[in-house]
Short mmCIF file of C-alpha atoms in Angstrom, two decimals:
data_model
loop_
_atom_site.label_atom_id
_atom_site.label_comp_id
_atom_site.label_asym_id
_atom_site.label_seq_id
_atom_site.Cartn_x
_atom_site.Cartn_y
_atom_site.Cartn_z
CA MET A 1 47.08 8.24 -68.62
CA ARG A 2 44.39 6.75 -70.57
CA LYS A 3 41.60 8.01 -72.06
CA THR A 4 39.28 5.43 -70.84
CA GLY A 5 39.52 4.67 -66.94
CA ILE A 6 38.44 1.30 -65.95
CA VAL A 7 36.39 0.90 -62.29
CA MET A 8 36.40 -2.12 -60.46
CA ASP A 9 34.40 -2.80 -56.89
CA SER A 10 36.75 -4.66 -54.58
CA THR A 11 35.34 -7.90 -55.33
CA GLY A 12 37.26 -8.71 -58.65
CA TYR A 13 40.20 -9.92 -56.15
CA LEU A 14 42.53 -9.47 -59.00
CA THR A 15 46.42 -8.83 -57.58
CA ASN A 16 48.30 -5.90 -57.21
CA ASP A 17 50.71 -6.63 -59.59
CA ILE A 18 47.65 -6.68 -62.65
CA VAL A 19 46.06 -3.66 -60.73
CA LYS A 20 48.74 -1.47 -60.84
CA GLN A 21 50.14 -2.73 -64.44
CA PHE A 22 46.66 -1.91 -65.66
CA GLN A 23 45.79 1.26 -63.71
CA ILE A 24 43.00 0.07 -62.38
CA THR A 25 40.80 1.94 -59.93
CA ILE A 26 39.56 -0.67 -56.94
CA VAL A 27 36.16 1.28 -55.20
CA PRO A 28 35.80 -1.21 -52.11
CA LEU A 29 32.47 -2.84 -50.17
CA SER A 30 32.98 -2.96 -46.38
CA VAL A 31 32.88 -5.86 -44.02
CA ILE A 32 31.16 -5.77 -40.28
CA ILE A 33 33.29 -7.35 -37.68
CA GLY A 34 31.24 -7.32 -34.48
CA THR A 35 31.12 -3.76 -33.59
CA GLU A 36 33.77 -2.62 -36.54
CA THR A 37 33.31 -1.69 -39.63
CA PHE A 38 36.56 -1.97 -42.70
CA SER A 39 37.40 -1.11 -45.83
CA GLU A 40 37.89 -4.23 -47.41
CA THR A 41 41.26 -2.90 -49.30
CA GLU A 42 42.16 -2.08 -46.11
CA LEU A 43 41.48 -5.57 -44.05
CA SER A 44 43.76 -8.49 -44.84
CA ASN A 45 42.62 -11.92 -45.06
CA GLU A 46 44.82 -12.26 -42.31
CA GLN A 47 43.65 -9.69 -40.36
CA TYR A 48 39.87 -10.61 -41.01
CA PHE A 49 40.16 -14.16 -40.21
CA GLU A 50 41.63 -13.58 -36.86
CA LYS A 51 39.17 -11.14 -35.63
CA LEU A 52 36.54 -13.18 -36.48
CA ASN A 53 37.99 -15.75 -34.39
CA HIS A 54 37.01 -12.95 -31.58
CA ILE A 55 33.64 -12.62 -32.14
CA ASN A 56 30.84 -14.92 -31.66
CA SER A 57 28.57 -14.19 -35.33
CA LEU A 58 29.47 -14.01 -38.80
CA SER A 59 30.51 -10.92 -40.28
CA THR A 60 28.45 -8.88 -42.98
CA THR A 61 28.90 -6.88 -45.25
CA SER A 62 27.81 -3.73 -47.17
CA GLN A 63 28.37 -1.54 -50.39
CA PRO A 64 30.64 1.21 -51.39
CA SER A 65 28.68 4.39 -50.52
CA VAL A 66 27.19 6.77 -53.39
CA GLY A 67 30.43 9.14 -52.31
CA ALA A 68 32.98 6.57 -52.50
CA PHE A 69 31.87 5.79 -56.43
CA LEU A 70 32.29 9.56 -57.20
CA GLU A 71 35.10 10.38 -55.88
CA ALA A 72 36.90 7.38 -57.88
CA TYR A 73 35.48 9.18 -60.70
CA GLU A 74 35.45 12.81 -60.19
CA SER A 75 39.94 11.34 -59.60
CA LEU A 76 39.80 9.63 -62.90
CA PHE A 77 38.50 12.63 -65.09
CA SER A 78 40.98 15.24 -63.27
CA GLN A 79 43.60 13.29 -64.20
CA GLY A 80 42.42 13.56 -67.99
CA VAL A 81 40.73 10.30 -68.19
CA GLU A 82 37.75 11.18 -70.98
CA LYS A 83 35.38 7.93 -70.63
CA ILE A 84 35.15 5.38 -68.03
CA ILE A 85 33.79 1.76 -67.68
CA SER A 86 32.74 0.60 -64.02
CA LEU A 87 32.35 -2.87 -63.98
CA HIS A 88 30.90 -4.43 -60.68
CA LEU A 89 29.44 -7.52 -59.00
CA SER A 90 26.17 -9.23 -59.76
CA SER A 91 23.41 -6.79 -59.18
CA ALA A 92 21.10 -9.72 -58.28
CA ILE A 93 22.86 -9.84 -55.03
CA SER A 94 24.22 -6.44 -53.97
CA GLY A 95 23.69 -3.14 -54.31
CA THR A 96 27.15 -1.97 -55.89
CA LEU A 97 25.56 -1.45 -58.98
CA ARG A 98 22.83 0.87 -58.09
CA SER A 99 25.54 2.91 -55.66
CA ALA A 100 27.69 3.32 -59.06
CA GLN A 101 24.09 4.52 -61.42
CA MET A 102 23.53 7.15 -58.22
CA ALA A 103 26.90 8.41 -58.51
CA ILE A 104 26.94 9.04 -62.26
CA GLU A 105 23.76 11.46 -61.76
CA LEU A 106 26.48 13.78 -59.63
CA ALA A 107 29.13 13.27 -61.88
CA SER A 108 30.79 16.08 -63.99
CA SER A 109 30.80 13.70 -66.86
CA LYS A 110 28.56 11.55 -67.64
CA LYS A 111 30.83 9.38 -69.84
CA ILE A 112 30.57 6.47 -67.74
CA TYR A 113 29.91 2.98 -68.77
CA LEU A 114 28.29 0.54 -66.12
CA PHE A 115 28.59 -2.96 -66.57
CA ASP A 116 27.23 -5.62 -64.74
CA SER A 117 29.38 -8.76 -64.63
CA GLN A 118 26.17 -10.83 -63.41
CA SER A 119 28.68 -12.57 -61.20
CA SER A 120 31.12 -12.04 -58.29
CA ALA A 121 34.53 -12.66 -57.22
CA LEU A 122 37.07 -13.77 -60.52
CA GLY A 123 34.17 -13.94 -62.25
CA LEU A 124 33.75 -10.29 -62.05
CA GLY A 125 38.07 -9.57 -61.88
CA VAL A 126 38.54 -11.46 -65.41
CA LEU A 127 36.10 -8.99 -67.28
CA ALA A 128 37.70 -6.25 -65.21
CA TRP A 129 41.07 -7.57 -66.30
CA ALA A 130 40.24 -7.49 -69.94
CA ALA A 131 38.85 -4.38 -70.05
CA ALA A 132 42.14 -2.75 -68.68
CA GLU A 133 43.58 -4.79 -71.36
CA TRP A 134 41.59 -3.84 -73.96
CA ALA A 135 41.65 -0.10 -72.77
CA GLU A 136 45.64 -0.17 -72.93
CA ASN A 137 45.67 -1.04 -76.28
CA ARG A 138 43.75 2.34 -76.86
CA LEU A 139 40.62 0.79 -78.07
CA ASP A 140 37.32 3.02 -77.85
CA ALA A 141 35.04 2.51 -74.65
CA ALA A 142 32.15 1.47 -76.95
CA GLU A 143 34.49 -1.10 -78.43
CA ILE A 144 35.46 -2.40 -74.17
CA MET A 145 31.18 -2.25 -73.37
CA HIS A 146 30.72 -4.25 -76.91
CA ASN A 147 33.97 -6.39 -76.17
CA LEU A 148 32.89 -7.59 -72.52
CA LYS A 149 29.37 -8.31 -73.41
CA SER A 150 30.51 -11.07 -75.84
CA LEU A 151 33.09 -12.35 -72.95
CA LYS A 152 30.71 -12.30 -70.45
CA GLU A 153 29.17 -14.94 -72.46
CA GLN A 154 32.37 -17.12 -72.57
CA THR A 155 33.19 -16.72 -68.77
CA GLU A 156 32.67 -19.30 -66.46
CA LEU A 157 32.63 -19.45 -63.01
CA TYR A 158 32.20 -22.56 -60.88
CA PHE A 159 33.07 -22.68 -56.78
CA ILE A 160 32.41 -25.19 -54.25
CA VAL A 161 31.67 -24.37 -50.53
CA ASN A 162 31.58 -26.52 -46.93
CA THR A 163 28.73 -24.70 -45.85
CA LEU A 164 25.63 -23.10 -47.24
CA GLU A 165 25.26 -21.48 -43.80
CA ASN A 166 26.81 -18.11 -44.85
CA LEU A 167 25.18 -17.89 -48.05
CA ARG A 168 22.01 -18.54 -46.24
CA ARG A 169 22.67 -16.19 -43.32
CA GLY A 170 23.66 -13.08 -46.43
CA GLY A 171 20.39 -13.68 -48.22
CA ARG A 172 22.77 -14.62 -51.43
CA ILE A 173 21.77 -18.23 -51.45
CA GLY A 174 19.42 -18.23 -54.14
CA GLY A 175 19.15 -21.61 -56.24
CA ALA A 176 20.92 -23.26 -53.81
CA ALA A 177 18.26 -22.79 -50.81
CA ALA A 178 16.93 -26.50 -51.70
CA LEU A 179 20.00 -27.85 -50.47
CA ILE A 180 20.05 -26.59 -46.98
CA GLY A 181 20.44 -29.29 -44.57
CA THR A 182 21.92 -31.73 -47.01
CA LEU A 183 25.14 -30.61 -46.97
CA LEU A 184 26.71 -33.27 -45.14
CA GLN A 185 25.86 -35.99 -48.17
CA ILE A 186 26.80 -33.71 -50.69
CA LYS A 187 29.51 -31.14 -52.08
CA PRO A 188 27.43 -28.55 -54.55
CA ILE A 189 29.30 -27.02 -57.40
CA LEU A 190 27.81 -23.45 -57.48
CA TYR A 191 27.82 -20.76 -60.01
CA PHE A 192 26.19 -17.50 -61.43
CA ASN A 193 22.95 -18.05 -63.72
CA GLN A 194 21.94 -15.71 -66.58
CA GLN A 195 19.77 -14.23 -63.61
CA GLY A 196 22.68 -13.02 -61.91
CA GLN A 197 21.95 -15.86 -59.05
CA ILE A 198 23.83 -18.26 -57.11
CA ASP A 199 22.52 -21.40 -58.31
CA VAL A 200 23.60 -25.16 -58.17
CA PHE A 201 25.49 -26.47 -61.53
CA ASP A 202 25.71 -29.63 -59.74
CA LYS A 203 25.86 -31.79 -56.79
CA VAL A 204 28.61 -34.69 -56.27
CA ARG A 205 29.76 -36.74 -53.52
CA SER A 206 33.27 -35.14 -52.12
CA ARG A 207 35.53 -32.26 -53.07
CA SER A 208 38.12 -34.43 -55.25
CA ARG A 209 35.16 -35.00 -57.37
CA ALA A 210 33.72 -31.79 -57.62
CA TRP A 211 36.99 -31.01 -58.89
CA GLN A 212 37.31 -32.90 -61.21
CA ARG A 213 33.29 -32.17 -62.40
CA VAL A 214 34.82 -28.52 -62.69
CA LEU A 215 37.94 -29.72 -64.42
CA ASP A 216 35.37 -31.47 -67.52
CA GLU A 217 33.71 -27.78 -68.06
CA LEU A 218 37.43 -26.76 -68.83
CA THR A 219 37.60 -29.50 -71.34
CA ARG A 220 34.29 -29.15 -72.64
CA ALA A 221 35.66 -25.16 -73.16
CA MET A 222 38.43 -25.69 -74.60
CA LEU A 223 37.09 -27.90 -77.03
CA SER A 224 37.08 -24.46 -79.00
CA GLY A 225 40.62 -24.63 -79.81
CA LYS A 226 41.40 -21.26 -77.95
CA ARG A 227 44.15 -20.42 -75.79
CA PHE A 228 41.93 -19.79 -72.17
CA ARG A 229 42.86 -17.52 -69.41
CA ILE A 230 42.17 -20.02 -66.53
CA CYS A 231 41.95 -18.46 -62.37
CA VAL A 232 41.98 -20.68 -59.73
CA MET A 233 40.34 -18.94 -56.79
CA HIS A 234 40.36 -20.02 -52.50
CA VAL A 235 39.45 -18.46 -49.29
CA ASN A 236 41.91 -19.04 -47.08
CA ILE A 237 43.10 -22.16 -48.13
CA PRO A 238 46.56 -21.59 -49.73
CA LYS A 239 48.21 -24.59 -49.61
CA GLU A 240 45.53 -26.03 -51.74
CA GLY A 241 45.13 -23.73 -53.62
CA GLU A 242 48.90 -23.74 -55.35
CA GLU A 243 48.70 -26.96 -55.63
CA LEU A 244 45.14 -27.18 -57.78
CA MET A 245 47.03 -24.19 -59.80
CA GLU A 246 50.26 -26.62 -60.58
CA GLU A 247 47.86 -29.27 -61.25
CA LEU A 248 46.51 -27.22 -64.29
CA LYS A 249 49.35 -26.20 -65.28
CA SER A 250 51.20 -29.08 -65.96
CA ARG A 251 47.82 -30.36 -67.44
CA TYR A 252 47.60 -27.32 -69.83
CA PRO A 253 51.12 -25.91 -70.36
CA GLU A 254 50.09 -23.76 -73.56
CA HIS A 255 47.09 -21.97 -71.70
CA GLU A 256 47.68 -18.85 -68.79
CA VAL A 257 46.49 -20.31 -65.45
CA ARG A 258 46.99 -18.02 -62.12
CA LEU A 259 46.07 -18.22 -58.76
CA PHE A 260 43.99 -15.56 -56.50
CA GLU A 261 42.67 -15.29 -53.04
CA ALA A 262 39.38 -14.00 -52.18
CA GLY A 263 39.13 -11.33 -49.69
CA ALA A 264 36.91 -10.50 -46.64
CA VAL A 265 33.57 -10.28 -48.13
CA ILE A 266 33.17 -12.99 -50.58
CA ALA A 267 34.94 -14.82 -47.13
CA THR A 268 31.73 -13.86 -45.50
CA HIS A 269 29.20 -15.28 -48.04
CA VAL A 270 30.67 -18.64 -48.74
CA GLY A 271 32.90 -19.35 -45.79
CA THR A 272 36.70 -20.63 -45.42
CA GLY A 273 37.64 -23.33 -47.39
CA ALA A 274 35.85 -22.29 -50.71
CA PHE A 275 37.48 -22.93 -53.79
CA GLY A 276 36.83 -22.64 -57.55
CA LEU A 277 37.86 -21.91 -61.22
CA VAL A 278 36.86 -18.95 -63.87
CA PHE A 279 37.83 -19.27 -67.30
CA HIS A 280 37.55 -17.47 -70.76
CA PRO A 281 39.07 -17.51 -74.11
CA TRP A 282 42.29 -15.09 -73.59
CA PRO A 283 41.15 -11.57 -74.12
CA ILE A 284 44.13 -10.46 -76.31
CA GLU A 285 44.85 -11.80 -80.14
#
């Protein structure tokens, strides 16, 4: 067991192979569908969308309990972990980080470092992935936190949605509120601003143009000459996700390209058919 444990909430959506390989502990958020409540990690995407077909309203979500975080922390300490880094979705759109803070107050050890990704989905996931890689290389928790702050500044997330209605109803719409009622004419490219809120990066006329606009940002970032980790993410459009990934692999063969699918919590807020891109310089030299 490593000396530094890595905890992430379930909205990071790393694949099971990454989670297992790098010993990342997941604390799940919950999704409420009609009168039923499910832990996000116990509900497959297929089950989620099937259940949605049988209700007349949108699903909702809730943050993990203080007890869930406390259980995760104490479990790691009991296994010999000395310090914990706990990474979570933006505190500007969720109370998840606050639940983690309250759990630390009750924990047997206070050597728990909280990190606000000021993002979500793979914007969070790639940071937790990097933190786990650094822990695997035996970096101290303080070094990892220092590296995370730097890497967060270099991590970019852009996503395109078919509807803003889910974000509006969930209260997560932020600066994108100004676009309500105009989505038939445009495809907004959304991102997390410096305050960790969802905002509008650009407005274009089609999904294809939106994708090309995002690729322009990737090209600009790559002018640094560094090797990049590039993550395609999608909500319930696996075929399109595969096509986007293969396009990137062909275009950027010297970089790492992976495909990820967002789960029920993010699907609740952005709707099916959403897709996006996350990228940053490869964290391991």
